[in-house]
Short mmCIF file of C-alpha atoms in Angstrom, two decimals:
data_model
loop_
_atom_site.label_atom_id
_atom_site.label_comp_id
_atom_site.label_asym_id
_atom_site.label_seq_id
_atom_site.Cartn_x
_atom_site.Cartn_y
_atom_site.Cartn_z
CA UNK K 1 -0.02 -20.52 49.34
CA UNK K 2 -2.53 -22.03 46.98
CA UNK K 3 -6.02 -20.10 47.15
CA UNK K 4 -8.25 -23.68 47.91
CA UNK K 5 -7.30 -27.52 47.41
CA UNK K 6 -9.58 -30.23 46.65
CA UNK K 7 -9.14 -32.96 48.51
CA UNK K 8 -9.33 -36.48 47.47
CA UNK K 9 -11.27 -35.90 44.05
CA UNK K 10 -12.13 -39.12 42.70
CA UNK K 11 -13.42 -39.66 38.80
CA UNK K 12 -15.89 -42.40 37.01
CA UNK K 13 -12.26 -43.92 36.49
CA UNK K 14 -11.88 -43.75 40.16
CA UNK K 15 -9.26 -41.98 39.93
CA UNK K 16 -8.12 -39.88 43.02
CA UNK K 17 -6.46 -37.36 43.44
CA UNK K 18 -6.06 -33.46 44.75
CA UNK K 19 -6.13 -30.85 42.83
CA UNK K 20 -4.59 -27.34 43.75
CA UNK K 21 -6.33 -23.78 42.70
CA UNK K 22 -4.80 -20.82 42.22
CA UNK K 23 -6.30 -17.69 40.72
CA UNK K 24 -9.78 -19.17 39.42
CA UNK K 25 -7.30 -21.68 37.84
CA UNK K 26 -5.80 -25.62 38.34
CA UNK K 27 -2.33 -25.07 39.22
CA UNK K 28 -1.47 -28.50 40.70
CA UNK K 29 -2.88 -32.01 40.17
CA UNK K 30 -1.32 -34.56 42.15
CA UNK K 31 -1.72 -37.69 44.49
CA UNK K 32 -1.35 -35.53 47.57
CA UNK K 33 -0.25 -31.75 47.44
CA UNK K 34 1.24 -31.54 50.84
CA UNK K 35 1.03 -27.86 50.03
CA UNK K 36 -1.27 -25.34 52.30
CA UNK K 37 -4.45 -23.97 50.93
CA UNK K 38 -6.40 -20.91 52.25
CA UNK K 39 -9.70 -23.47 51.65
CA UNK K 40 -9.71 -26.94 51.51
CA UNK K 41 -13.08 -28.99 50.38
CA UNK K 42 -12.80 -33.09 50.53
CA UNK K 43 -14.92 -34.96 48.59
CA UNK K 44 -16.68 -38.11 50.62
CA UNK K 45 -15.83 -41.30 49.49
CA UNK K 46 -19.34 -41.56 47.69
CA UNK K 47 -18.81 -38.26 46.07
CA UNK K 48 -17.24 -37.73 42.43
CA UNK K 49 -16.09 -35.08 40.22
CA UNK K 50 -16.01 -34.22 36.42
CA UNK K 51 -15.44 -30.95 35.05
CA UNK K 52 -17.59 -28.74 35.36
CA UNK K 53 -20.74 -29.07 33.00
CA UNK K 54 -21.55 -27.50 30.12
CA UNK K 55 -24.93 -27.46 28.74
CA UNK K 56 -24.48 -26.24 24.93
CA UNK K 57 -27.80 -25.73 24.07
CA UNK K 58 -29.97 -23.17 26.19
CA UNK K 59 -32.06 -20.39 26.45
CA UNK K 60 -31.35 -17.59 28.61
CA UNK K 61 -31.69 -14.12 27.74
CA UNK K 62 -34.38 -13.39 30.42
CA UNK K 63 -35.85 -9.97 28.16
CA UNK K 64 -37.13 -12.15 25.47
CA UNK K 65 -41.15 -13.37 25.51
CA UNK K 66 -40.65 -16.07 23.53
CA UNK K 67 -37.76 -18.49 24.75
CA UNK K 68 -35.82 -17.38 28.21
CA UNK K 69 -35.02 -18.38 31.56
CA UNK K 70 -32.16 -17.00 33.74
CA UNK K 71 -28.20 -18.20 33.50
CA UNK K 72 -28.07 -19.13 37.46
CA UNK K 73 -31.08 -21.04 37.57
CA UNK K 74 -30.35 -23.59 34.57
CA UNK K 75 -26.35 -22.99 35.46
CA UNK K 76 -24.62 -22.77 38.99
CA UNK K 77 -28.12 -23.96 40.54
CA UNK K 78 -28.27 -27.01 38.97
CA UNK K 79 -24.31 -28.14 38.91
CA UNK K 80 -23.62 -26.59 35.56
CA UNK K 81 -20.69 -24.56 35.35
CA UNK K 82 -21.36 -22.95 31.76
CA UNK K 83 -24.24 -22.81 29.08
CA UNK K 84 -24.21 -21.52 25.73
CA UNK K 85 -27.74 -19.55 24.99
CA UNK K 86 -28.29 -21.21 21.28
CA UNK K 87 -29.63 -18.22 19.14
CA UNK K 88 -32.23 -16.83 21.24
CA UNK K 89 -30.58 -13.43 20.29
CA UNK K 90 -29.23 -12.14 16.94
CA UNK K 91 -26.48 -9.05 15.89
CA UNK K 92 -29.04 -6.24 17.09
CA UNK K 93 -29.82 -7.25 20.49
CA UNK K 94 -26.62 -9.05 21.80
CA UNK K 95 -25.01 -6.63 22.97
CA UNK K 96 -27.36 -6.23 26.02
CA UNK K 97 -27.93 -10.00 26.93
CA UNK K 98 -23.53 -9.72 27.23
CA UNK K 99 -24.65 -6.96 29.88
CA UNK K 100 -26.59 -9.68 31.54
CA UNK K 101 -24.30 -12.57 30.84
CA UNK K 102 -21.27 -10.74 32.77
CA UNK K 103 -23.09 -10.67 35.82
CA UNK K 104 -23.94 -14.45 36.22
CA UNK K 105 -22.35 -16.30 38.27
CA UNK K 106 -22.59 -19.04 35.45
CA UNK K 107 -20.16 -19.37 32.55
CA UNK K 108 -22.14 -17.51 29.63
CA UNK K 109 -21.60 -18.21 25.85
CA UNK K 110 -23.93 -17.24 22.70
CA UNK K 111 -24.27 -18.07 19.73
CA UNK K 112 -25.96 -15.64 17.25
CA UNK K 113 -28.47 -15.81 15.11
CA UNK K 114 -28.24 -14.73 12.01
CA UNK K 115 -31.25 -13.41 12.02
CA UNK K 116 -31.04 -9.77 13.59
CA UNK K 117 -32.88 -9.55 15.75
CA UNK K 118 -32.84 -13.37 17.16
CA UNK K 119 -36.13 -15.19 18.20
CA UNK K 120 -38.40 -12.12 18.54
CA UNK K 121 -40.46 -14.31 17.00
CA UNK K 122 -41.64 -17.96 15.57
CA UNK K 123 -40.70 -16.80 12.37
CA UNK K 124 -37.15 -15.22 12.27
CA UNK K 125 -36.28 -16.79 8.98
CA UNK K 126 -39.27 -16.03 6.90
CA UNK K 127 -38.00 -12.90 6.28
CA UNK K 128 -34.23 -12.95 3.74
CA UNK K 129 -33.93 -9.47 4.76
CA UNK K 130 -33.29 -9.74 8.66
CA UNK K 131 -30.01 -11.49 7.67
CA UNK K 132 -27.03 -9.26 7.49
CA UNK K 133 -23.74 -10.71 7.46
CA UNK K 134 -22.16 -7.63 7.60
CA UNK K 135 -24.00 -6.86 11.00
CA UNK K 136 -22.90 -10.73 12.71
CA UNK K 137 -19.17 -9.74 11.39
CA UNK K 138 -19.71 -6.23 13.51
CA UNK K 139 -20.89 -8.10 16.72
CA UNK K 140 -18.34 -11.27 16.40
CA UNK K 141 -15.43 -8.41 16.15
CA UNK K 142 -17.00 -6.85 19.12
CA UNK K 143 -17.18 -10.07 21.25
CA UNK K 144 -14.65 -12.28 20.37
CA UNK K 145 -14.75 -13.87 23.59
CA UNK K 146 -18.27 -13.87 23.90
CA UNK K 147 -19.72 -15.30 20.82
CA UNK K 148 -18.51 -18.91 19.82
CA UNK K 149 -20.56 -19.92 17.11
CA UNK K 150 -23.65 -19.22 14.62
CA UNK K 151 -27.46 -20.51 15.06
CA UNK K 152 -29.93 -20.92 11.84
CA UNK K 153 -33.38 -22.67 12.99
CA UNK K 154 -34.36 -24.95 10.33
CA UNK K 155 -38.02 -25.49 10.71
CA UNK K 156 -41.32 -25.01 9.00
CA UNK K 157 -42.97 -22.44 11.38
CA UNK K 158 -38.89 -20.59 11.61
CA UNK K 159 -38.24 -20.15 7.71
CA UNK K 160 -41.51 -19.52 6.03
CA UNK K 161 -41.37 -19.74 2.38
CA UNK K 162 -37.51 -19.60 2.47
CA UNK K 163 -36.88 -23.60 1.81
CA UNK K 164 -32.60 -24.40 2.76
CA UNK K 165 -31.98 -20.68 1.88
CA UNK K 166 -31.84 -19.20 5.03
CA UNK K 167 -29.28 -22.23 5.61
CA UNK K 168 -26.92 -21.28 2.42
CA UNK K 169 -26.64 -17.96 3.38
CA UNK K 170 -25.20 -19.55 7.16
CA UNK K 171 -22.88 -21.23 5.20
CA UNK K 172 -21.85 -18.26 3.41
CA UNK K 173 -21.40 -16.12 6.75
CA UNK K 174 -19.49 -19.07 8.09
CA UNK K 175 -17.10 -19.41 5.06
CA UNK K 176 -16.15 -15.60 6.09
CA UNK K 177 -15.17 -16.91 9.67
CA UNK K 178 -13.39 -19.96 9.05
CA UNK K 179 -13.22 -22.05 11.87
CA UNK K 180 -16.73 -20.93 13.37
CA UNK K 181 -19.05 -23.37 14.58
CA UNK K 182 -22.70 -23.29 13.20
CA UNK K 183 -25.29 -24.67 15.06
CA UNK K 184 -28.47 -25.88 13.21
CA UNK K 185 -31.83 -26.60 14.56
CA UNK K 186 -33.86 -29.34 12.60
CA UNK K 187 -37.65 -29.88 12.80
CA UNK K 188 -40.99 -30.31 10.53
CA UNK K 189 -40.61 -29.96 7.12
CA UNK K 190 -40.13 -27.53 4.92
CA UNK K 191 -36.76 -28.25 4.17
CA UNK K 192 -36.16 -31.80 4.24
CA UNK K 193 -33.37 -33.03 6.42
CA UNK K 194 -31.69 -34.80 3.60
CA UNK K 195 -31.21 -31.30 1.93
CA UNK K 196 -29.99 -29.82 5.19
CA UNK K 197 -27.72 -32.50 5.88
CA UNK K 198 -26.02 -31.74 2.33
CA UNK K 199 -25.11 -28.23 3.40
CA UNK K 200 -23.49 -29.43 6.69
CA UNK K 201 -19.60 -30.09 7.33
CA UNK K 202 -17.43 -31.49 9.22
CA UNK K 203 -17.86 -29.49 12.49
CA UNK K 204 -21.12 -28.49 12.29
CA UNK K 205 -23.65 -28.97 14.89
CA UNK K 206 -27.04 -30.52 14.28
CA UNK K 207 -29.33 -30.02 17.16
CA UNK K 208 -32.31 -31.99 18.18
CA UNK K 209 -30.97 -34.86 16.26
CA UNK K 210 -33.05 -37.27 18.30
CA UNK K 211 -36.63 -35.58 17.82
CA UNK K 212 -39.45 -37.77 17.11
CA UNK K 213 -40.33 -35.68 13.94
CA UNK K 214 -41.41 -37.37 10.59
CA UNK K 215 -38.65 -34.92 9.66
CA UNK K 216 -35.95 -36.87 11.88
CA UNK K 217 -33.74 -39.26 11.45
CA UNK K 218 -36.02 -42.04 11.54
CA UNK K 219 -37.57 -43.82 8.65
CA UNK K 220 -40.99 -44.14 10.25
CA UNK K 221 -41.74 -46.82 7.48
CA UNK K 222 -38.92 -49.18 7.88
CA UNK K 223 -38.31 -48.44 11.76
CA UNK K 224 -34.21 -47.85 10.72
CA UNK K 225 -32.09 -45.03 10.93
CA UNK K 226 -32.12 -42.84 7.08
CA UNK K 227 -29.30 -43.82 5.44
CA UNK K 228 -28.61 -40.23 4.50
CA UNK K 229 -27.90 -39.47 7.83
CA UNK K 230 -24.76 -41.75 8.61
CA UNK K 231 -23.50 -39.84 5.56
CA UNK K 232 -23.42 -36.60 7.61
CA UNK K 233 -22.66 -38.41 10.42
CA UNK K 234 -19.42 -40.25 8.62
CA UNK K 235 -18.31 -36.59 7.87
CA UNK K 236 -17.95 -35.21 10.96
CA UNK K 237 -20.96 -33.78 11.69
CA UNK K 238 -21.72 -33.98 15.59
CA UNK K 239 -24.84 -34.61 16.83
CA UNK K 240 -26.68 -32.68 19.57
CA UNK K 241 -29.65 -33.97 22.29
CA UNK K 242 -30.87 -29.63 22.32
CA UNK K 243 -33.57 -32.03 24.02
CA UNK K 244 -36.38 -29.15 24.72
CA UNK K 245 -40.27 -29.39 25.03
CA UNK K 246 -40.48 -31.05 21.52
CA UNK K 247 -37.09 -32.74 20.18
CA UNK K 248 -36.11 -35.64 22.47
CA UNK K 249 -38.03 -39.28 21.63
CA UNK K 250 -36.76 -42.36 23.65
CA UNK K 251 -37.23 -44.55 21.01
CA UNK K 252 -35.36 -42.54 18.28
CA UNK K 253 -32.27 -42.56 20.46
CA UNK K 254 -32.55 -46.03 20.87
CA UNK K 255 -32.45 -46.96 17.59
CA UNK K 256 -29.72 -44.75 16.87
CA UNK K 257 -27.92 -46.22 19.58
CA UNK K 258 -28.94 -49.90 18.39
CA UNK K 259 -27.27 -48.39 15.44
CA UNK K 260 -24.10 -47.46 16.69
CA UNK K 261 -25.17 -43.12 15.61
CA UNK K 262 -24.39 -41.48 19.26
CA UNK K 263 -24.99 -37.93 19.90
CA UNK K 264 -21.46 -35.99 20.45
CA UNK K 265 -22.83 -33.73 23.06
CA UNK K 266 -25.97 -33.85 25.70
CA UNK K 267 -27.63 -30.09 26.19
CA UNK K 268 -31.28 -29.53 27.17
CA UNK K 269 -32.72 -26.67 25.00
CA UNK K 270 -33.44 -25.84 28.53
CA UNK K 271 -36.08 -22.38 28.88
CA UNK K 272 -38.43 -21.73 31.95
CA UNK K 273 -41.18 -23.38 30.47
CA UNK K 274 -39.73 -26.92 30.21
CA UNK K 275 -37.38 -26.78 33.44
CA UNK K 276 -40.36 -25.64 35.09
CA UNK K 277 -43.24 -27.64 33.61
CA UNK K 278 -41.30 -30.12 32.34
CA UNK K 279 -39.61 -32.36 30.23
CA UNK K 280 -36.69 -31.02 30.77
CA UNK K 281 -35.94 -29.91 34.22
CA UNK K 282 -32.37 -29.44 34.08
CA UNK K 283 -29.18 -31.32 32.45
CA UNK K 284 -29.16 -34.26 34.93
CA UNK K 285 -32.23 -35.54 34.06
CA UNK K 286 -31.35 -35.29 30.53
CA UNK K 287 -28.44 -37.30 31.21
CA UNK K 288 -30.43 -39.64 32.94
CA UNK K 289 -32.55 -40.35 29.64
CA UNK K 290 -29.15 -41.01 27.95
CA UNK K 291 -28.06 -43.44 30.33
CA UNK K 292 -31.54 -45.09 30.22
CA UNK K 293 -30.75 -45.71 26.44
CA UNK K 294 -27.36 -47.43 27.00
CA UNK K 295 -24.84 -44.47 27.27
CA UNK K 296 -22.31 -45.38 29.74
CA UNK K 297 -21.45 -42.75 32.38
CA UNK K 298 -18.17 -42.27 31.16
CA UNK K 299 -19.55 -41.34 27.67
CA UNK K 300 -22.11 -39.47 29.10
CA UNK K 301 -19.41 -37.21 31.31
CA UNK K 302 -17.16 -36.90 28.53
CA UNK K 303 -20.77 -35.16 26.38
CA UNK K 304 -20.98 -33.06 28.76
CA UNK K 305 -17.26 -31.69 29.55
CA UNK K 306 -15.21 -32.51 27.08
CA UNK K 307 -17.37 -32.64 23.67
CA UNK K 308 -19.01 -29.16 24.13
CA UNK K 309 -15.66 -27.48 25.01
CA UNK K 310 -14.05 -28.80 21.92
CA UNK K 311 -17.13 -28.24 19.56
CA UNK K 312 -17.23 -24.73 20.68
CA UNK K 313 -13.70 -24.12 21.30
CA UNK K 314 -13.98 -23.45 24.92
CA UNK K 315 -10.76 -22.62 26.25
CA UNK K 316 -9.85 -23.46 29.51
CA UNK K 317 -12.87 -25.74 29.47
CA UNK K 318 -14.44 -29.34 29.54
CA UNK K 319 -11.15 -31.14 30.66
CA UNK K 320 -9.09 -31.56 34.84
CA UNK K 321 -5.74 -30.82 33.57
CA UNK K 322 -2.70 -28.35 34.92
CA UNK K 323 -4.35 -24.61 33.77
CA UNK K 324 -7.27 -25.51 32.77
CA UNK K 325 -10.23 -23.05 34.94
CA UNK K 326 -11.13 -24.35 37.90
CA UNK K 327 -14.27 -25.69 36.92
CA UNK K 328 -15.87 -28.60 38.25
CA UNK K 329 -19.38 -30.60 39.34
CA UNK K 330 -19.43 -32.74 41.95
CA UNK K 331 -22.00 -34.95 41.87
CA UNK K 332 -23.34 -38.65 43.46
CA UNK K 333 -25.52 -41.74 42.41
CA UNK K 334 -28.64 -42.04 44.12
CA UNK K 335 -29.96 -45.38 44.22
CA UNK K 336 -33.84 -44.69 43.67
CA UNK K 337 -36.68 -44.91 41.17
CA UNK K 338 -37.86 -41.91 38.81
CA UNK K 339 -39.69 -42.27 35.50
CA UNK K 340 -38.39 -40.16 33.05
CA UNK K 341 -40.90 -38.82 29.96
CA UNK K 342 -39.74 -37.89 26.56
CA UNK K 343 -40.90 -34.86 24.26
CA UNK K 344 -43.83 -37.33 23.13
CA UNK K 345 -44.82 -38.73 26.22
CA UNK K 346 -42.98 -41.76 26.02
CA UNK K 347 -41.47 -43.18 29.98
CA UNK K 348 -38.72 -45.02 30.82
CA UNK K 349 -38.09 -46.05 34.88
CA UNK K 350 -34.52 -45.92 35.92
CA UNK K 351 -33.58 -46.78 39.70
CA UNK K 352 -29.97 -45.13 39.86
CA UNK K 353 -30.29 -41.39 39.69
CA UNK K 354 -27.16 -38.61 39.28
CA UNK K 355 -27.39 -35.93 41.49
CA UNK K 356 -24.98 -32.67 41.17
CA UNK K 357 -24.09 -31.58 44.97
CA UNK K 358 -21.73 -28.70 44.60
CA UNK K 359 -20.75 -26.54 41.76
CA UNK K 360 -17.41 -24.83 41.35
CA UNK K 361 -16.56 -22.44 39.09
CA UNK K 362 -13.06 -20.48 38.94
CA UNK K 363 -12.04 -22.33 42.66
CA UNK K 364 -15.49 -20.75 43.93
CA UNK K 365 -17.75 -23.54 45.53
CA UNK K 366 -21.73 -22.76 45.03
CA UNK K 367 -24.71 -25.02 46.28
CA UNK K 368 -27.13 -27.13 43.95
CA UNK K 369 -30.65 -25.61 44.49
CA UNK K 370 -31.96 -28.59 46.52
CA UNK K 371 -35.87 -29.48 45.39
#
């Protein structure tokens, strides 16, 4: 006997179809899995599903002073199934957000900072010394499972008088771990994004790549797109929203979009501040804002499953296939009007609004946190 099925489950493709669960896992997809099921859940015929979401860009070690919020309230809550807390901790202090991570409810990922001790403060970078290679080997050995990638924050008020080196020295940790993902946060200069575009490879993650910085990727001047950055882009490097209280601007995102320069994966940057204050909220109003710029919902989905999982080599995640986990959203459109504000203050009105209903994670069905 299967341990729950999921009754007609119907896709953007509208597709539909059941899906049978078995041990936190999909053991069965098929038209109709005549099967018994010690749960059964049927979607309405307004009501579709994705995999479950995954938000690749948060903050949610809730010890720190700086940057934090809690895994369950930006997660299960809000119809994501799994974040990845983006460097708010480095090699020294890891170990005890994993104690916190395993008892979420939520999917929890990291990835560390290479400085030590994380974002203690503003300023992690400004000091060469705080980055030990030798330590992030120690705690990647520890949590293989755990750890999926490397952070370095990019910024004048993170690095000091450090210019790209905090970046090279990234590089060189990531060159020991071939096949690691580095994440790297871009803001106000010091160092120019052209020179930390020329460190960056195929695989690499730039976050906030739609900020409204003079920094960004928009030539302020001409009103274009830098041509610098469709050579980074041309390589392989994917682009990240990490939309947050200061890095998403409408009208850079449209203009990349006019452009035909898409972000590979939507994630909020999310921290209690700006889910509870705002901009940010949660991930479906930061999909919203894509959609508002011309994604499709398809694309948008697919940013949000599929990209993340594969940037950050998420296994059993991001995809509704035969043993994949048993992780999904299931969501509806909800024809009404919202305005939805930017980093800078910029709105844009929609009048079709997503709304995630249930969240499942392993076969286990949780509620959305209604507002």
């Amino acid at each position: 006997m299967l341990d729950m099925i999921i009754r007609q489950a119907r896709t953007l493709n509208e597709e539909v179809f059941d899906i049978g669960i078995k041990q936190g896992k999909i053991c069965q997809i098929a038209k109709t899995i005549e099967e018994s099921a010690q749960k059964e859940w049927t979607l309405l015929p307004n009501q579709y599903l994705s995999a479950g979401w995954i938000d690749d860009h948060v903050h949610c070690f809730e010890e720190m002073s700086l940057y934090y919020d809690y895994p369950d309230q930006i997660g299960v809550a809000k119809g994501v199934t799994t974040v990845i807390d983006a460097g708010t901790t480095g090699a020294e202090n890891i170990h005890r957000f994993y104690e916190f991570a395993q008892a979420a409810k939520t999917n929890v990922f990291a990835l560390v900072n290479i400085s030590k001790w994380g974002i203690v403060e503003q300023d992690e970078l400004a000091d060469l010394s705080k980055i030990k290679g030798d330590l992030i080997t120690k705690v990647l050995n520890e949590f293989p499972d755990f750890i999926v990638g490397l952070k370095a924050r990019m910024s004048r008020t993170v690095i000091g008088e450090n210019g790209i080196t905090p970046l090279k020295l990234a590089k060189n940790i990531q060159k020991e771990h071939p096949g690691l993902p580095l994440m790297v946060h871009i803001g106000s200069a010091p160092p120019d994004l052209a020179d930390i575009l020329s460190c960056l490879e195929k695989g690499d993650v730039l976050t906030h790549c739609f900020n409204g910085k003079q920094n960004g990727i928009l030539d302020r001047q001409s009103n274009t797109i830098k041509s610098f950055v469709f050579d980074a882009y041309g390589k392989g490097v994917a682009f990240d929203i990490g939309h947050g209280t200061d890095s998403f601007n409408f009208l850079v995102a449209e203009k990349a979009y006019d452009a035909n320069l898409k972000a590979a994966s939507i994630s909020t940057d999310i921290y209690i501040r700006n889910r509870m204050k705002g901009p940010v909220y949660d991930l479906a109003t930061t999909m919203e804002k894509l959609a508002v710029v011309g994604y499709s919902w398809q694309e948008i989905i697919e940013k949000v499953t599929l990209a993340p999982a594969r940037q950050f080599q998420l296994k059993g995640k991001g995809a509704i296939e035969e043993e994949m986990d048993a992780d999904f959203t299931i969501f509806e459109f909800k024809e009404a009007a919202k305005v939805l504000i930017d980093s800078n203050g910029n709105k844009r009105s929609i009048d079709r609004q997503i709304i995630p209903l249930k969240t499942i994670i392993g076969g286990q069905v949780y509620d959305i946190e209604s507002d």
